[in-house]
């Protein structure tokens, strides 16, 4: 019986099938000893929620992983902790709406992404007021409106 179990363990270990690992919380550090990243792993695979840090200790980015790929909603921060952008990933590619914050100008842009490319509209806001719109196809700008009334006239089916 013991010989059969040993042979079975060898077969599973060397047959190319992954050995089942348990989920563990993992920490990564910069060379100076400050925390660089933390999150869940199964074996060497990142899963679930992760935090990444700037060398000064402030959060740099955070979001979910599935099989070592960014999946779900992510946030990206400046070195001083201000939110720079946020949006969805699917299998490491930007998808859906992304919001980019320009701290210096106070302008917020909302881009639509598909398969890691701008695809759809980009809406420009200043003090929460829409002042410009652009249209993208395959990551190339194909239209621009600085008059929101003409944008709505030309794009009546645009869901804003």
C-alpha atoms as a printed R data frame, in Angstrom:
    type eleno elety resid chain resno       x      y       z
1   ATOM     1    CA   UNK     A     1   0.000  0.000   0.000
2   ATOM     2    CA   UNK     A     2   2.786  2.464   0.903
3   ATOM     3    CA   UNK     A     3   4.579  1.703  -2.400
4   ATOM     4    CA   UNK     A     4   1.398  2.445  -4.387
5   ATOM     5    CA   UNK     A     5   0.924  5.766  -2.546
6   ATOM     6    CA   UNK     A     6   4.589  6.720  -3.156
7   ATOM     7    CA   UNK     A     7   4.247  5.921  -6.886
8   ATOM     8    CA   UNK     A     8   1.035  7.949  -7.056
9   ATOM     9    CA   UNK     A     9   2.745 10.946  -5.396
10  ATOM    10    CA   UNK     A    10   5.661 10.688  -7.846
11  ATOM    11    CA   UNK     A    11   3.252 10.482 -10.790
12  ATOM    12    CA   UNK     A    12   1.366 13.612  -9.704
13  ATOM    13    CA   UNK     A    13   4.616 15.471  -8.970
14  ATOM    14    CA   UNK     A    14   6.297 14.680 -12.302
15  ATOM    15    CA   UNK     A    15   3.326 14.375 -14.632
16  ATOM    16    CA   UNK     A    16   3.164 18.095 -15.347
17  ATOM    17    CA   UNK     A    17   0.096 18.641 -13.190
18  ATOM    18    CA   UNK     A    18   0.483 21.489 -10.718
19  ATOM    19    CA   UNK     A    19   0.861 20.574  -7.097
20  ATOM    20    CA   UNK     A    20  -1.969 22.193  -5.156
21  ATOM    21    CA   UNK     A    21  -0.665 25.008  -2.962
22  ATOM    22    CA   UNK     A    22  -2.440 26.866  -0.240
23  ATOM    23    CA   UNK     A    23  -3.143 30.573  -0.386
24  ATOM    24    CA   UNK     A    24  -0.634 32.640   1.593
25  ATOM    25    CA   UNK     A    25  -0.172 36.333   2.256
26  ATOM    26    CA   UNK     A    26   3.043 37.542   0.612
27  ATOM    27    CA   UNK     A    27   5.288 40.571   1.245
28  ATOM    28    CA   UNK     A    28   7.927 42.105  -1.054
29  ATOM    29    CA   UNK     A    29  10.477 44.693   0.113
30  ATOM    30    CA   UNK     A    30  12.726 47.329  -1.445
31  ATOM    31    CA   UNK     A    31  16.472 46.903  -0.865
32  ATOM    32    CA   UNK     A    32  16.281 49.496   1.929
33  ATOM    33    CA   UNK     A    33  13.768 47.283   3.768
34  ATOM    34    CA   UNK     A    34  10.575 49.293   3.185
35  ATOM    35    CA   UNK     A    35   7.492 47.466   2.013
36  ATOM    36    CA   UNK     A    36   7.171 47.310  -1.798
37  ATOM    37    CA   UNK     A    37   4.090 45.095  -2.226
38  ATOM    38    CA   UNK     A    38   1.738 42.837  -0.336
39  ATOM    39    CA   UNK     A    39  -1.039 40.496  -1.305
40  ATOM    40    CA   UNK     A    40  -2.227 36.946  -1.734
41  ATOM    41    CA   UNK     A    41  -0.448 34.200  -3.656
42  ATOM    42    CA   UNK     A    42  -1.142 30.593  -4.446
43  ATOM    43    CA   UNK     A    43   2.316 29.212  -5.076
44  ATOM    44    CA   UNK     A    44   3.947 31.881  -7.273
45  ATOM    45    CA   UNK     A    45   0.634 33.157  -8.653
46  ATOM    46    CA   UNK     A    46  -0.794 36.506  -7.494
47  ATOM    47    CA   UNK     A    47  -4.499 36.319  -6.664
48  ATOM    48    CA   UNK     A    48  -7.070 38.543  -4.971
49  ATOM    49    CA   UNK     A    49  -6.277 42.047  -3.682
50  ATOM    50    CA   UNK     A    50  -2.732 43.512  -3.788
51  ATOM    51    CA   UNK     A    51  -1.164 46.791  -2.613
52  ATOM    52    CA   UNK     A    52   2.015 48.213  -4.204
53  ATOM    53    CA   UNK     A    53   3.926 51.012  -2.496
54  ATOM    54    CA   UNK     A    54   6.195 53.882  -3.495
55  ATOM    55    CA   UNK     A    55   9.632 53.854  -1.780
56  ATOM    56    CA   UNK     A    56   8.312 56.562   0.579
57  ATOM    57    CA   UNK     A    57   5.683 54.119   1.908
58  ATOM    58    CA   UNK     A    58   2.626 55.685   0.232
59  ATOM    59    CA   UNK     A    59   0.369 53.428  -1.836
60  ATOM    60    CA   UNK     A    60   1.352 53.463  -5.531
61  ATOM    61    CA   UNK     A    61  -1.380 51.211  -6.920
62  ATOM    62    CA   UNK     A    62  -3.853 48.640  -5.703
63  ATOM    63    CA   UNK     A    63  -6.267 46.192  -7.199
64  ATOM    64    CA   UNK     A    64  -7.190 42.578  -7.849
65  ATOM    65    CA   UNK     A    65  -5.275 39.801  -9.556
66  ATOM    66    CA   UNK     A    66  -6.527 36.581 -11.055
67  ATOM    67    CA   UNK     A    67  -3.842 34.107 -12.160
68  ATOM    68    CA   UNK     A    68  -1.067 36.757 -12.080
69  ATOM    69    CA   UNK     A    69  -3.092 39.147 -14.280
70  ATOM    70    CA   UNK     A    70  -4.781 42.380 -13.244
71  ATOM    71    CA   UNK     A    71  -8.529 41.781 -13.164
72  ATOM    72    CA   UNK     A    72 -11.126 44.098 -11.720
73  ATOM    73    CA   UNK     A    73 -10.965 47.691 -10.577
74  ATOM    74    CA   UNK     A    74  -7.533 49.320  -9.976
75  ATOM    75    CA   UNK     A    75  -6.363 52.605  -8.458
76  ATOM    76    CA   UNK     A    76  -3.065 54.423  -9.183
77  ATOM    77    CA   UNK     A    77  -1.619 57.103  -6.891
78  ATOM    78    CA   UNK     A    78   1.114 59.760  -7.022
79  ATOM    79    CA   UNK     A    79   4.100 59.658  -4.646
80  ATOM    80    CA   UNK     A    80   2.260 62.047  -2.341
81  ATOM    81    CA   UNK     A    81  -0.868 59.879  -2.231
82  ATOM    82    CA   UNK     A    82  -3.143 61.688  -4.701
83  ATOM    83    CA   UNK     A    83  -5.341 59.577  -6.958
84  ATOM    84    CA   UNK     A    84  -4.059 59.768 -10.563
85  ATOM    85    CA   UNK     A    85  -6.255 57.251 -12.383
86  ATOM    86    CA   UNK     A    86  -8.655 54.405 -11.855
87  ATOM    87    CA   UNK     A    87 -10.328 51.821 -14.019
88  ATOM    88    CA   UNK     A    88 -11.069 48.213 -14.952
89  ATOM    89    CA   UNK     A    89  -8.713 45.513 -16.122
90  ATOM    90    CA   UNK     A    90  -9.643 42.227 -17.746
91  ATOM    91    CA   UNK     A    91  -6.712 39.824 -18.155
92  ATOM    92    CA   UNK     A    92  -4.162 42.659 -17.770
93  ATOM    93    CA   UNK     A    93  -5.869 44.857 -20.392
94  ATOM    94    CA   UNK     A    94  -7.687 48.146 -19.773
95  ATOM    95    CA   UNK     A    95 -11.430 47.826 -20.367
96  ATOM    96    CA   UNK     A    96 -14.566 49.905 -19.857
97  ATOM    97    CA   UNK     A    97 -14.355 53.445 -18.444
98  ATOM    98    CA   UNK     A    98 -11.103 54.837 -17.027
99  ATOM    99    CA   UNK     A    99 -10.818 58.113 -15.130
100 ATOM   100    CA   UNK     A   100  -7.596 60.148 -15.315
101 ATOM   101    CA   UNK     A   101  -7.106 63.030 -12.872
102 ATOM   102    CA   UNK     A   102  -4.764 65.882 -13.823
103 ATOM   103    CA   UNK     A   103  -3.859 67.322 -10.445
104 ATOM   104    CA   UNK     A   104  -2.054 70.370 -11.863
105 ATOM   105    CA   UNK     A   105  -4.923 71.587 -14.080
106 ATOM   106    CA   UNK     A   106  -7.914 70.183 -12.197
107 ATOM   107    CA   UNK     A   107  -9.109 68.485 -15.402
108 ATOM   108    CA   UNK     A   108 -10.628 65.023 -15.256
109 ATOM   109    CA   UNK     A   109 -10.825 62.827 -18.354
110 ATOM   110    CA   UNK     A   110 -13.017 59.758 -18.685
111 ATOM   111    CA   UNK     A   111 -11.909 57.356 -21.424
112 ATOM   112    CA   UNK     A   112 -13.603 54.241 -22.743
113 ATOM   113    CA   UNK     A   113 -11.204 51.341 -23.321
114 ATOM   114    CA   UNK     A   114 -11.554 48.041 -25.098
115 ATOM   115    CA   UNK     A   115  -8.747 45.483 -25.253
116 ATOM   116    CA   UNK     A   116  -6.210 48.004 -23.885
117 ATOM   117    CA   UNK     A   117  -7.034 50.644 -26.527
118 ATOM   118    CA   UNK     A   118  -9.120 53.810 -26.413
119 ATOM   119    CA   UNK     A   119 -12.374 52.829 -28.051
120 ATOM   120    CA   UNK     A   120 -15.374 55.103 -27.758
121 ATOM   121    CA   UNK     A   121 -15.560 58.463 -26.056
122 ATOM   122    CA   UNK     A   122 -13.276 60.612 -23.965
123 ATOM   123    CA   UNK     A   123 -15.063 63.190 -21.868
124 ATOM   124    CA   UNK     A   124 -13.198 66.188 -20.427
125 ATOM   125    CA   UNK     A   125 -14.387 67.845 -17.213
126 ATOM   126    CA   UNK     A   126 -13.255 70.956 -15.384
127 ATOM   127    CA   UNK     A   127 -14.785 71.500 -11.936
128 ATOM   128    CA   UNK     A   128 -17.237 68.662 -12.696
129 ATOM   129    CA   UNK     A   129 -18.518 70.403 -15.823
130 ATOM   130    CA   UNK     A   130 -18.205 68.730 -19.219
131 ATOM   131    CA   UNK     A   131 -16.351 71.045 -21.619
132 ATOM   132    CA   UNK     A   132 -14.919 68.802 -24.326
133 ATOM   133    CA   UNK     A   133 -15.539 65.405 -25.905
134 ATOM   134    CA   UNK     A   134 -13.515 63.198 -28.221
135 ATOM   135    CA   UNK     A   135 -14.226 59.985 -30.126
136 ATOM   136    CA   UNK     A   136 -11.648 57.186 -30.491
137 ATOM   137    CA   UNK     A   137 -11.584 54.153 -32.738
138 ATOM   138    CA   UNK     A   138  -8.760 51.648 -32.325
139 ATOM   139    CA   UNK     A   139  -6.770 54.087 -30.137
140 ATOM   140    CA   UNK     A   140  -6.913 56.885 -32.749
141 ATOM   141    CA   UNK     A   141  -8.833 60.122 -32.263
142 ATOM   142    CA   UNK     A   142 -11.533 60.388 -34.939
143 ATOM   143    CA   UNK     A   143 -13.532 63.335 -33.658
144 ATOM   144    CA   UNK     A   144 -13.444 66.256 -31.247
145 ATOM   145    CA   UNK     A   145 -16.129 68.591 -29.933
146 ATOM   146    CA   UNK     A   146 -15.564 71.680 -27.816
147 ATOM   147    CA   UNK     A   147 -19.226 72.606 -27.948
148 ATOM   148    CA   UNK     A   148 -21.175 70.049 -25.923
149 ATOM   149    CA   UNK     A   149 -24.443 70.850 -27.719
150 ATOM   150    CA   UNK     A   150 -22.892 69.926 -31.077
151 ATOM   151    CA   UNK     A   151 -21.420 66.780 -29.509
152 ATOM   152    CA   UNK     A   152 -24.883 65.694 -28.301
153 ATOM   153    CA   UNK     A   153 -26.372 66.579 -31.692
154 ATOM   154    CA   UNK     A   154 -23.734 64.551 -33.575
155 ATOM   155    CA   UNK     A   155 -23.840 61.629 -31.106
156 ATOM   156    CA   UNK     A   156 -27.456 61.254 -29.985
157 ATOM   157    CA   UNK     A   157 -26.950 57.639 -28.864
158 ATOM   158    CA   UNK     A   158 -23.875 58.362 -26.743
159 ATOM   159    CA   UNK     A   159 -24.446 57.150 -23.211
160 ATOM   160    CA   UNK     A   160 -22.696 59.651 -20.960
